[in-house]
Coordinates of C-alpha atoms and ligand atoms in Angstrom, one line a residue:
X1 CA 0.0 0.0 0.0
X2 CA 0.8 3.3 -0.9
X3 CA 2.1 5.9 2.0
X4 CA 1.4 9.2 3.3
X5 CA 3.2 11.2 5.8
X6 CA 1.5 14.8 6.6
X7 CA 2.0 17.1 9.2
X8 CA 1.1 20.4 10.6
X9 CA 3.3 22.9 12.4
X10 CA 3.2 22.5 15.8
X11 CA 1.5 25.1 17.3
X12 CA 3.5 27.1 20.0
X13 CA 1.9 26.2 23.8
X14 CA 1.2 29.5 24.9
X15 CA -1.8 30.8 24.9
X16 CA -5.1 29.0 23.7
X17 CA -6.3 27.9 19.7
X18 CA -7.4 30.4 17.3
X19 CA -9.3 30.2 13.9
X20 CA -5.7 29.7 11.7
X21 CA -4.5 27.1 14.5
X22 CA -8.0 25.5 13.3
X23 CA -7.2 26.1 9.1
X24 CA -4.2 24.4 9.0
X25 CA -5.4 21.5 11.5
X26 CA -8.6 21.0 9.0
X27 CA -6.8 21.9 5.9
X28 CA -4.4 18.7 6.4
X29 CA -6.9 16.8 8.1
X30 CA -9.1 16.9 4.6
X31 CA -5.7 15.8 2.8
X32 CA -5.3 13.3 5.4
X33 CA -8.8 11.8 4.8
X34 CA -9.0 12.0 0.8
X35 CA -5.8 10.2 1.2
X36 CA -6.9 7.7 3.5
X37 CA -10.1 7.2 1.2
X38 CA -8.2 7.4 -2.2
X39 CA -6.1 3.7 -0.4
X40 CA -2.9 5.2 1.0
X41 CA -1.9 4.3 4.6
X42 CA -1.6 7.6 6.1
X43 CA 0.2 8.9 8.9
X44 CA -1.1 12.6 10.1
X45 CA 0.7 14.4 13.3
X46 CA -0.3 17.9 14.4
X47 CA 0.9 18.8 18.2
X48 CA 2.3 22.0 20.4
X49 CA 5.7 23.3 20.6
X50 CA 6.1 23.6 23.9
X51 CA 9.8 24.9 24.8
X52 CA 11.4 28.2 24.2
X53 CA 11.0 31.7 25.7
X54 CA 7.7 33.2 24.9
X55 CA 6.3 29.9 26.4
X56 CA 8.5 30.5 29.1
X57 CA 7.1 33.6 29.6
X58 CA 3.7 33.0 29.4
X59 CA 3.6 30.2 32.2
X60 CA 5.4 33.4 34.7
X61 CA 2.5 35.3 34.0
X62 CA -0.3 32.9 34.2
X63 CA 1.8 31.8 37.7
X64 CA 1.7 28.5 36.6
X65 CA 5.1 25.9 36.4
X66 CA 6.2 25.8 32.9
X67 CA 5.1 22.1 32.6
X68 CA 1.7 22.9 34.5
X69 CA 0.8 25.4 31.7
X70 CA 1.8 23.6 28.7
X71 CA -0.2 20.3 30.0
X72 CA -3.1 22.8 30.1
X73 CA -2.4 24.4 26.6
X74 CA -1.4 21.0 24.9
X75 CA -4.9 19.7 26.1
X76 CA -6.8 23.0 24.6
X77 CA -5.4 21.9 21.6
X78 CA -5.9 18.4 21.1
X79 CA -9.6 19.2 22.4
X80 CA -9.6 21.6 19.3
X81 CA -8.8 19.3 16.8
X82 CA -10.9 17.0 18.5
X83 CA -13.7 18.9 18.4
X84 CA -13.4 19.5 14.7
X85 CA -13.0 15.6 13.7
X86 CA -9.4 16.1 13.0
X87 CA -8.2 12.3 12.0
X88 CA -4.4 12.8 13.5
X89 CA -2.9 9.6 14.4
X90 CA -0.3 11.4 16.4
X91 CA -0.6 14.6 18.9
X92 CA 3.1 15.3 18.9
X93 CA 4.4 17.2 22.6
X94 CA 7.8 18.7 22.1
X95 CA 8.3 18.2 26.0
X96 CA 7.5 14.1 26.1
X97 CA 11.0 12.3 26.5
X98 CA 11.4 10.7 22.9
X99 CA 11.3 13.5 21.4
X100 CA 14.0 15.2 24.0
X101 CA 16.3 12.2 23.0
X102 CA 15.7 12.6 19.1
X103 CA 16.4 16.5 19.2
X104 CA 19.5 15.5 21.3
X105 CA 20.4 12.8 18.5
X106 CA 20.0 14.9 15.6
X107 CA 22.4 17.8 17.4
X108 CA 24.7 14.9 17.7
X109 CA 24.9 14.4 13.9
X110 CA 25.0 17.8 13.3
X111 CA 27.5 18.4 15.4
X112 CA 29.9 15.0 14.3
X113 CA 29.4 16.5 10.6
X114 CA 31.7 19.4 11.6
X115 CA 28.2 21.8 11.3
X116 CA 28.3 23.0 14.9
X117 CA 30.5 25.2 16.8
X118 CA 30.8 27.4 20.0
X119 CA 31.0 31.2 19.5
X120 CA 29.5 34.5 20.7
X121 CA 26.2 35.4 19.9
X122 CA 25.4 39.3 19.8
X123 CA 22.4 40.3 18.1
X124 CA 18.7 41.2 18.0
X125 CA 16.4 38.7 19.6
X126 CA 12.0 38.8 19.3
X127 CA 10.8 36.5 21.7
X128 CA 7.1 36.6 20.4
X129 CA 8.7 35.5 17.1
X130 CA 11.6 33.4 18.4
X131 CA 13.6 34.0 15.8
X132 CA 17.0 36.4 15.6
X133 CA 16.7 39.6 13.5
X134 CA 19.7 41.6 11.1
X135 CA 19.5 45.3 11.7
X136 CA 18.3 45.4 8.1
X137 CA 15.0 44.1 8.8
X138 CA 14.2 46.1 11.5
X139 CA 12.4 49.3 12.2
X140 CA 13.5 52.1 14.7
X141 CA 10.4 54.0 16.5
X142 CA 10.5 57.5 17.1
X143 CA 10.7 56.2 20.9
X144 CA 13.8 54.6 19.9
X145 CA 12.5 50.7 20.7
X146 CA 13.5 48.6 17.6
X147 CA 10.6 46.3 16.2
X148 CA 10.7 43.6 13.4
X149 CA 9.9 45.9 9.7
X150 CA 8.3 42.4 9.3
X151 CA 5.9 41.1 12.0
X152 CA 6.5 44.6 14.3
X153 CA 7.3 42.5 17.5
X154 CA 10.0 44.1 19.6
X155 CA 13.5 42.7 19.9
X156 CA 16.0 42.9 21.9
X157 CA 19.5 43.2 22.3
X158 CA 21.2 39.7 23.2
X159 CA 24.8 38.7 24.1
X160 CA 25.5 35.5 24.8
X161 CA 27.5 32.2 24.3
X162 CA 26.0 30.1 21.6
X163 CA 26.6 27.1 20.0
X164 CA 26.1 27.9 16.0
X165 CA 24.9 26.2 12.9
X166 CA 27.0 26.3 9.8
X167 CA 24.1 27.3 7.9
X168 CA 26.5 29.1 5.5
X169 CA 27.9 26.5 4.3
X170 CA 24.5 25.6 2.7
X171 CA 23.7 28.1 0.3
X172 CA 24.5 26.1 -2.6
X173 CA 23.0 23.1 -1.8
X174 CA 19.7 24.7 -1.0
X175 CA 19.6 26.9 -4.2
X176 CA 20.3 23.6 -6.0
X177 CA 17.4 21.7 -4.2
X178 CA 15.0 24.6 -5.3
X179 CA 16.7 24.4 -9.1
X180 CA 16.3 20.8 -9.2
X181 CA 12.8 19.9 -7.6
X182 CA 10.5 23.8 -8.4
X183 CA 7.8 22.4 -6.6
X184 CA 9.5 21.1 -3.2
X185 CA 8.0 24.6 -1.6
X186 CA 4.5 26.1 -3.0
X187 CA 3.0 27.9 -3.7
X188 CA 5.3 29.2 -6.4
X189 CA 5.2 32.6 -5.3
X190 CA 6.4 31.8 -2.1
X191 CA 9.3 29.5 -3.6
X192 CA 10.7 32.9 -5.6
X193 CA 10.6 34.8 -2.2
X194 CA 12.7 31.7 -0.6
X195 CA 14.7 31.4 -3.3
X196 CA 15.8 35.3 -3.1
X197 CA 16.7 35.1 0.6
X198 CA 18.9 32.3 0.1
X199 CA 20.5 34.2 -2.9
X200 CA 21.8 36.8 -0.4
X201 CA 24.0 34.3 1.1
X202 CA 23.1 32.7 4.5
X203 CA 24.1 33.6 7.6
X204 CA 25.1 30.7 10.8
X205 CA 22.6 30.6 12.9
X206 CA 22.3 30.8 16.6
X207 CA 20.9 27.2 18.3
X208 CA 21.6 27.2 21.5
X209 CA 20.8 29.7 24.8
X210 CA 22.1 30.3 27.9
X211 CA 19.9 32.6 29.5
X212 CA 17.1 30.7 30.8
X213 CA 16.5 26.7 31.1
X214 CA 12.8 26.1 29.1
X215 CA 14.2 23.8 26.5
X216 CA 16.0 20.4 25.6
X217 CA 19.2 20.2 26.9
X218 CA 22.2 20.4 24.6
X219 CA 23.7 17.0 24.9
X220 CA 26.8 17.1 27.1
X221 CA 27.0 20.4 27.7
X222 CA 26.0 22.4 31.2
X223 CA 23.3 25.5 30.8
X224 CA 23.1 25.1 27.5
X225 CA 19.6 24.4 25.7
X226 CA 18.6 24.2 22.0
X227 CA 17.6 27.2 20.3
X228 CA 13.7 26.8 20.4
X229 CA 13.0 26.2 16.2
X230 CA 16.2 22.9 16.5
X231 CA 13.6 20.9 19.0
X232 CA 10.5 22.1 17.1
X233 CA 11.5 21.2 13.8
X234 CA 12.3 17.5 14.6
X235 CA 8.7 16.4 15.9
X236 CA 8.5 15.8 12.3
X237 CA 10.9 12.7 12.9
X238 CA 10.8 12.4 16.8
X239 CA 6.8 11.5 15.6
X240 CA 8.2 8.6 13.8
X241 CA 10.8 7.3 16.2
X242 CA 14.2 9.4 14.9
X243 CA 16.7 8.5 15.7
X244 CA 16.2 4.5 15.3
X245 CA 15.6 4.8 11.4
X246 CA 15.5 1.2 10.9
X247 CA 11.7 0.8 12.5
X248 CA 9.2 -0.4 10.0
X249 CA 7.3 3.1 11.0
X250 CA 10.3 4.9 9.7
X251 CA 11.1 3.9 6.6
X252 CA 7.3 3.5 5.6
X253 CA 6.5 7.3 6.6
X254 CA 9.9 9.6 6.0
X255 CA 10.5 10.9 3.7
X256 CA 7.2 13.6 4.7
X257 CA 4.9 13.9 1.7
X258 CA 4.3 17.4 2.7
X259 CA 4.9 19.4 5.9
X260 CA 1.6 22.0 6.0
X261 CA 2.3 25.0 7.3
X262 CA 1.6 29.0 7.5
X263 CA 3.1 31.5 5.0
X264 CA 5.0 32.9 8.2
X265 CA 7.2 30.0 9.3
X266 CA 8.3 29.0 5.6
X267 CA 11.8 30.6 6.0
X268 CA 12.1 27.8 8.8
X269 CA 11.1 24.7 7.2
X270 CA 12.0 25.5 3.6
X271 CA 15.8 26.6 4.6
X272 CA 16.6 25.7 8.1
X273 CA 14.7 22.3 7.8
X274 CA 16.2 21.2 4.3
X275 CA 19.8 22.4 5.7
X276 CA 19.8 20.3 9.4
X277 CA 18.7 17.3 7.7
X278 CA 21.5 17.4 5.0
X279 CA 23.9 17.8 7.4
X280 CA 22.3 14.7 9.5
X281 CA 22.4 12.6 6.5
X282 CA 18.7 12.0 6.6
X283 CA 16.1 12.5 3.4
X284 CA 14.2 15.7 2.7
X285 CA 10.8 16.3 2.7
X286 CA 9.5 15.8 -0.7
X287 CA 7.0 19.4 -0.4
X288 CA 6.4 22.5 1.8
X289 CA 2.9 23.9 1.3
X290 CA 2.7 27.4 2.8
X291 CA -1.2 28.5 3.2
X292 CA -2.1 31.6 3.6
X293 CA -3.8 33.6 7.0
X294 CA -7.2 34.3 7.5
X295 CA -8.3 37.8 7.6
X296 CA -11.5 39.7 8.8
X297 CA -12.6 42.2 6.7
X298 CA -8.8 42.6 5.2
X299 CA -7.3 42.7 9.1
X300 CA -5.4 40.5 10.8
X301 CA -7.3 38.9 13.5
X302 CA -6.3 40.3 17.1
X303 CA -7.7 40.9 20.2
X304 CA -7.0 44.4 20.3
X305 CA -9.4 44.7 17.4
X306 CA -11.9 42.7 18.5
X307 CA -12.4 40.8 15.4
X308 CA -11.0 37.5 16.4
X309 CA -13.5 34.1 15.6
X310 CA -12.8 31.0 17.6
X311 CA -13.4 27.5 16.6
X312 CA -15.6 26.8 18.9
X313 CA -18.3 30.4 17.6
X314 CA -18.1 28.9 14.4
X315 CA -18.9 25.6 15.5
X316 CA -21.1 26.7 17.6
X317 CA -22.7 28.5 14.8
X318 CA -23.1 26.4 12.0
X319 CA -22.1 22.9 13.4
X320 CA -18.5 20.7 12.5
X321 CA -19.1 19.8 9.2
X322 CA -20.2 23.3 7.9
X323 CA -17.7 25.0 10.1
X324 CA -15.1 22.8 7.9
X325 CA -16.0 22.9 4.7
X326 CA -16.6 26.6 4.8
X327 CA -13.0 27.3 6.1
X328 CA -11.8 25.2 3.2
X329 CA -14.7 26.8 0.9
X330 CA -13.7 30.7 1.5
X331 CA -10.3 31.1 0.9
X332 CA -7.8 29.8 -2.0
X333 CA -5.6 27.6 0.0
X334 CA -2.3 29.5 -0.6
X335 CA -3.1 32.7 -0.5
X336 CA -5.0 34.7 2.1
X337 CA -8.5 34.4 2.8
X338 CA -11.2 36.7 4.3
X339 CA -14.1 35.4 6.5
X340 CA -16.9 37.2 7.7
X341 CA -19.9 35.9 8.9
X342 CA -22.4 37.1 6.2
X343 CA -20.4 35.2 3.8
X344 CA -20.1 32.2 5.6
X345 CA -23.8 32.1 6.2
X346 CA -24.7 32.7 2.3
X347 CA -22.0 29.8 1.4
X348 CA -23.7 27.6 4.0
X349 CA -27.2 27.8 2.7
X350 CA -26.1 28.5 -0.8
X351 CA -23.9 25.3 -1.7
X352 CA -24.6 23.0 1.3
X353 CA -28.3 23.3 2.5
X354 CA -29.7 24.8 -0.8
X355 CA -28.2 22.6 -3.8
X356 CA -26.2 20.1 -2.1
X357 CA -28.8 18.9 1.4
X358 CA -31.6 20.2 -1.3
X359 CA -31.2 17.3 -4.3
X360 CA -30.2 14.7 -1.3
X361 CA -33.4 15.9 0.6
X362 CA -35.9 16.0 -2.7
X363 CA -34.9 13.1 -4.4
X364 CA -34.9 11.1 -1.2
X365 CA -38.6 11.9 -0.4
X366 CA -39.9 10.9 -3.4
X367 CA -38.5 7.7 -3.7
X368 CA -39.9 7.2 -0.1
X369 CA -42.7 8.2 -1.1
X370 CA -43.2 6.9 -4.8
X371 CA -41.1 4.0 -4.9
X372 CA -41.7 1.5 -1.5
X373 CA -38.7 3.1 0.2
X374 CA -36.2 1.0 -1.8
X375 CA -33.9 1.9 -4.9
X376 CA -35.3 2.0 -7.9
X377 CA -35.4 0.2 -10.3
X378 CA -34.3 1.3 -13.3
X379 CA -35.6 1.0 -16.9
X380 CA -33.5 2.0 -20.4
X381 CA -30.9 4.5 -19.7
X382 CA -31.1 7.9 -22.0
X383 CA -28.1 9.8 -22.9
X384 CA -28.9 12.6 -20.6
X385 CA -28.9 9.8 -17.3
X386 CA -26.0 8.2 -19.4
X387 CA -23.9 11.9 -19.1
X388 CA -25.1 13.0 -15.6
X389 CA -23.6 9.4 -14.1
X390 CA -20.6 10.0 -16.0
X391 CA -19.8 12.9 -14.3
X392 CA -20.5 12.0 -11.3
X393 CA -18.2 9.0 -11.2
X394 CA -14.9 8.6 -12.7
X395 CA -14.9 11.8 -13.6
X396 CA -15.2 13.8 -11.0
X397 CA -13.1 12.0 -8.8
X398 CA -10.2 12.7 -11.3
X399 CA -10.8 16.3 -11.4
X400 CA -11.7 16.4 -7.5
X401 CA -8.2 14.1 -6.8
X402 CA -6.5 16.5 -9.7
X403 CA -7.2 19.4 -7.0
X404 CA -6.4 17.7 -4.3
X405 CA -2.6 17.1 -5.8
X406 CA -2.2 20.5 -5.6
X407 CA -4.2 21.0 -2.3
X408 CA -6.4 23.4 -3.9
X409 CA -9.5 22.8 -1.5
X410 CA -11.6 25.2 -2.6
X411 CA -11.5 24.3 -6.3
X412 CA -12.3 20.7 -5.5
X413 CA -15.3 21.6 -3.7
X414 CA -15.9 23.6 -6.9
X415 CA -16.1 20.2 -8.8
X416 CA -18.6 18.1 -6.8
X417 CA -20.7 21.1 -6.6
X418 CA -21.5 21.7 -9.8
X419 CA -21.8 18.3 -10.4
X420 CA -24.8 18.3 -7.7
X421 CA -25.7 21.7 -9.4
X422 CA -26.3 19.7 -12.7
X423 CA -28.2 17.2 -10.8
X424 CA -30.2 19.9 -9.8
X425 CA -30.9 20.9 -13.5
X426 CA -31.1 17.6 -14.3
X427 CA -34.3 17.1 -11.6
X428 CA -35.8 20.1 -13.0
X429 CA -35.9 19.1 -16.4
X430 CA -36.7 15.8 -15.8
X431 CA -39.2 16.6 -13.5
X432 CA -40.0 13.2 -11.4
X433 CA -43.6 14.7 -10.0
X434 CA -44.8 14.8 -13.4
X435 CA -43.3 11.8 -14.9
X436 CA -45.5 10.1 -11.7
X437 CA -48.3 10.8 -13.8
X438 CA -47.2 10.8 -17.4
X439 CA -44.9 8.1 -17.3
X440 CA -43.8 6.3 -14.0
X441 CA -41.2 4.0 -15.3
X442 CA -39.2 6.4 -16.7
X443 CA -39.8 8.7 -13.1
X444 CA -38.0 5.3 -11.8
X445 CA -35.3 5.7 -14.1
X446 CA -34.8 9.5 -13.3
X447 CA -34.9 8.8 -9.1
X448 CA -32.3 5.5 -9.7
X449 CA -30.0 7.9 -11.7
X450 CA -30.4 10.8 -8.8
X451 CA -29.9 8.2 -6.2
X452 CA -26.7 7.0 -7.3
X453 CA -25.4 10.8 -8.1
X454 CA -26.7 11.0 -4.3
X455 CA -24.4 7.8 -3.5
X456 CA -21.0 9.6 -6.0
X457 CA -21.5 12.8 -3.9
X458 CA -21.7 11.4 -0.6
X459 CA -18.5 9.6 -1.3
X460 CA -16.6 12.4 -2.4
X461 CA -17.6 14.7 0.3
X462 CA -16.5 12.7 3.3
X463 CA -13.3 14.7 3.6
X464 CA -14.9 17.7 3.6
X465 CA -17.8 17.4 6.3
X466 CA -17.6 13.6 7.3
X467 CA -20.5 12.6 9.3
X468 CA -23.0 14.4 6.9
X469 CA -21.2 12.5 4.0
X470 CA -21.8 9.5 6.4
X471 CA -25.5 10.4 7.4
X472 CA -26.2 10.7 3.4
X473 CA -24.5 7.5 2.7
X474 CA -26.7 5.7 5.3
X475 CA -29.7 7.0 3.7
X476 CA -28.6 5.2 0.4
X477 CA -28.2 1.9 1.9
X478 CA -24.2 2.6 1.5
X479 CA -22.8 -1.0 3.2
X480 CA -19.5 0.5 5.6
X481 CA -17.4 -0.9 3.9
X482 CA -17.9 0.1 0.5
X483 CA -17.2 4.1 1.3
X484 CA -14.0 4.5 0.2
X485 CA -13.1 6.3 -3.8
X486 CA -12.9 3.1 -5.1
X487 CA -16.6 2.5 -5.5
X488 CA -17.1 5.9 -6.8
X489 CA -18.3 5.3 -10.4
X490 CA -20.7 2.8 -12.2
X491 CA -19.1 -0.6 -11.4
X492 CA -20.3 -0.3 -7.7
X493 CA -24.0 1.4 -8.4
X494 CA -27.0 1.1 -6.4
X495 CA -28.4 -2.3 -6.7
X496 CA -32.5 -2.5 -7.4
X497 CA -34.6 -3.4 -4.3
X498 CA -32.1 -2.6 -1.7
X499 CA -34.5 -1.2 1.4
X500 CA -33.8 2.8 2.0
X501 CA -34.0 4.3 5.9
X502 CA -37.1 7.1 5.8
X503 CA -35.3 10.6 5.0
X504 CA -33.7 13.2 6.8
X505 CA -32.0 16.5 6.7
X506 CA -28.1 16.5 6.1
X507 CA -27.8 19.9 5.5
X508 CA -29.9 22.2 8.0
X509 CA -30.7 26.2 6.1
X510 CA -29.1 28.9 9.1
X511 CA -31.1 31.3 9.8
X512 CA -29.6 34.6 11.0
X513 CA -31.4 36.6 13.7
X514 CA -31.8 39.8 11.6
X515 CA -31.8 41.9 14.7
X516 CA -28.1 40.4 15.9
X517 CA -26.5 39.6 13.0
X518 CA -23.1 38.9 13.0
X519 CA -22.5 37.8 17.0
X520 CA -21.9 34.3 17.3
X521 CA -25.0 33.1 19.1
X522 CA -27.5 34.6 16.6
X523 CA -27.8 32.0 14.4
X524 CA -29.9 28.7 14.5
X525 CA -30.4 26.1 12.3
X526 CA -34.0 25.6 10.3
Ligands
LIG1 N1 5.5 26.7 16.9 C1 5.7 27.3 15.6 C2 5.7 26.2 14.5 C3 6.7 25.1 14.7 S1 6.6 23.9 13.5 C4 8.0 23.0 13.7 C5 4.5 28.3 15.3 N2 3.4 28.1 16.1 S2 2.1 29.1 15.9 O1 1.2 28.6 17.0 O2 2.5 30.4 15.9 O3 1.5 28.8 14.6 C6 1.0 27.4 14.2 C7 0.5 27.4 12.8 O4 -0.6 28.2 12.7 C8 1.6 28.0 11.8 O5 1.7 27.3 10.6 C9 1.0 29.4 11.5 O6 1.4 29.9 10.2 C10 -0.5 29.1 11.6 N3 -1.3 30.4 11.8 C11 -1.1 31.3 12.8 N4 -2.0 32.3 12.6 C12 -2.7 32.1 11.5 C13 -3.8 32.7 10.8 N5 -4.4 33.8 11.2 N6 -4.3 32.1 9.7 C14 -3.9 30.9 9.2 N7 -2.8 30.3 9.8 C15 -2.2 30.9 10.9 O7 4.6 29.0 14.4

């Protein structure tokens, strides 16, 4: 069987889950599931980063023990992903012992490859970002307090002892890698601005810290600990038992398919990653997808604005499956996306309750109704039946799976939408409540063909919003084991006779509260 290895970034432990946390977790976790359902054995870790200094920080003022707070963060987060049917089969901690060991053991190789050294560190430091600055990309207020040109977090001024990465002495090889494979990091646009930075010529990098103790240990030397981004990055092998490469689990799952991340951290994992596992000797990751943030109204999302949404309102609001699929729905994975909630409630009631839950809904009542609550049977096939069942089946599944190689989302839901869309025409045209009159064989033959476009799209959508796509296929007599993308298409159609459950709703309309539109609790479900 095939493999799949995908991961999330690890999302720093200190302070609680927020909508993007929630984008990436469901962005992989709908790769992780076509995947699974396409017949690759996937692996899928997400987790917290739980070292460093802003963590640090962030346990002093809560007045908690460092540990004490991360257990409490760590669990906020797997409860997030839980809460929004992520499928991980791993929920990574960067503080559990294996992974301690496996960030000491890749220092280790770094280090007996002649890449690390001991030297002086004296430069500009932003904790929020934990990442070191060059005067060059910094700003200088009027007040004279520097702040990142980039992110506009303060930095400050750092001298200390610290154990360095030869990072130079990777320039060429990481051009090369970007020459050789142009799609290792996407989106394109993204690779060019990589690709520009590492043109400039790299600087050695700073791992290790002296000035407090929040981290993993730097093996064999006293108050040192690894630079915060050295632990982090190696969950992505410390998930799969690094360093004993010889398991069964590690040579089936690394080299990574693709590591998901934000457009903020790619400088991390498509130079610092590529450049530590080089000098390990290990295999690269074969892709870096950097998606894009989510935006209110063109902002950032902040507190100070007031314009945050949390997982749990939109949950809350429209339910998992819609919560998900709209995420995925709104913005072109990639690039940035804006969310509001008057256009997540018209994509709702537009694509799921309205054309999608609407065909499911219609179609299923009358054959309830007109046809003893079994398929139908069907009679001669017309071309028009002939065309809509071709593009339900083979077909859309290669254009849905052709989106999903380039983890275009949005444009997959695109194709099994208008394929219920034309099912929609299709009903209209056809129109089943007349043919009960005129001619009820061939209103047989229109309800078997809607049925099995019913049973196509139930399949396809079970990435997407998974317990709907379950509910539907239930209602078409779908046996549990015949719902994965292999019997998508004609050889596996509905079989004549088979008994149907009595209808109901997949896809509920929301209704906004006109009179408090836009806060979280005003919507309900019709
Ligand atoms: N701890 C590091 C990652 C280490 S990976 C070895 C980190 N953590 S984070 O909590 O700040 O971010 C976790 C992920 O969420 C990142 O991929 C980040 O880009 C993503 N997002 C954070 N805010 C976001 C939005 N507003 N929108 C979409 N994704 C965003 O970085």
């Amino acid at each position: 069987m095939k493999s799949f290895y995908i991961t999330t970034a690890i999302s720093y432990a200190n302070a609680a889950p927020h909508i993007g946390h929630a984008y990436e977790a469901i962005g992989a976790d709908v790769m992780a599931r076509f995947k699974r359902l396409d017949g690759y054995d996937v692996y899928f870790v997400t987790g917290t980063d739980e070292h460093g200094q802003k963590v640090e920080k962030s346990a002093q003022l809560a007045g908690k023990s460092s540990q004490q707070f991360v257990d409490e963060i760590a669990a906020l987060f797997s409860g997030m992903c839980d809460s929004l049917n992520v499928s991980y089969d791993q929920f990574i901690r960067t503080t559990a012992d294996f992974h301690k060991k496996a960030s000491q053991a890749i220092w280790q190789k770094m280090e007996a490859n002649g890449d690390i050294y001991l030297n002086k560190y004296a430069g500009w430091y932003s904790t929020r970002d934990e990442r070191f600055y060059t005067e060059d990309e910094l700003t200088t207020l009027p007040t004279g307090k520097k702040i990142s040109t980039e992110t506009k977090t303060e930095v400050e001024w750092m001298e200390e002892e610290s154990y360095f990465f030869k990072l130079s002495a990777y320039t060429d090889k990481l051009l090369k890698l970007y020459e050789q494979q142009p799609e290792w990091v996407q989106p394109e646009f993204r690779k060019n601005e990589v690709v520009s930075f590492v043109k400039q010529g790299l600087r050695d990098l700073s791992i290790s810290r002296t000035t407090f103790d929040w981290g993993v240990s730097v093996p064999g030397v006293k108050d040192h600990i690894m630079y915060v981004w050295v632990d982090a990055l190696t969950n992505y092998i410390s998930a799969l038992g690094y360093p004993d490469v010889n398991t069964e689990k590690f040579k089936k799952y690394w080299p990574c398919d693709v590591h998901l991340i934000g457009k903020d951290i790619i400088r991390f994992h498509a130079v610092y990653w590529p450049a530590f596992l080089m000098s390990a000797g290990l295999p690269l990751p074969k892709r870096i997808f950097g998606h894009g943030f989510l935006l209110t109204a063109g902002e950032k999302m902040s507190k100070s604005v007031g314009n945050v949404i949390a997982p749990k309102d939109l949950i809350e609001k429209y339910g998992v499956d819609q919560a998900r699929y709209v995420l995925m729905r709104e913005a072109t994975f990639g690039q940035d996306g804006d969310i509001s909630y008057p256009l997540m409630t018209n994509r709702i009631n537009a694509e799921l309750a309205n054309n999608l839950g609407n065909l499911v809904q219609r179609t299923l009542s009358m054959i309830n109704k007109n046809c003893g609550a079994q398929v139908p049977k069907p009679g001669i096939l017309e071309d028009v039946d002939k065309t809509l069942l071709q593009k339900a089946g083979q077909e859309m599944l290669v254009l849905v799976r052709g989106e999903f190689e380039k983890m275009q989302f949005s444009r997959a839901i695109e194709e099994f939408i208008s394929v219920s869309h034309a099912a929609n025409l299709y009903i209209d045209e056809q129109a089943p409540w007349t043919l009960k009159k005129t001619n009820p064989e061939r209103m047989t033959t229109v309800l078997y063909v809607l049925a099995e476009v019913i049973r196509n799209l139930g399949l396809i959508i079970q990435p997407f919003t998974p317990v709907a796509a379950q509910k539907i296929l239930d209602q078409v007599a779908v046996g549990a084991n015949e719902r994965d993308f292999s019997f998508i298409g004609e050889a596996h159609a509905l079989k004549a006779g088979t008994p149907l459950p009595a209808p109901s709703g997949a896809f509920p309309r929301i209704v906004e509260d006109t009179a408090n539109s836009g806060d979280s609790a005003a919507a309900k479900t019709a």
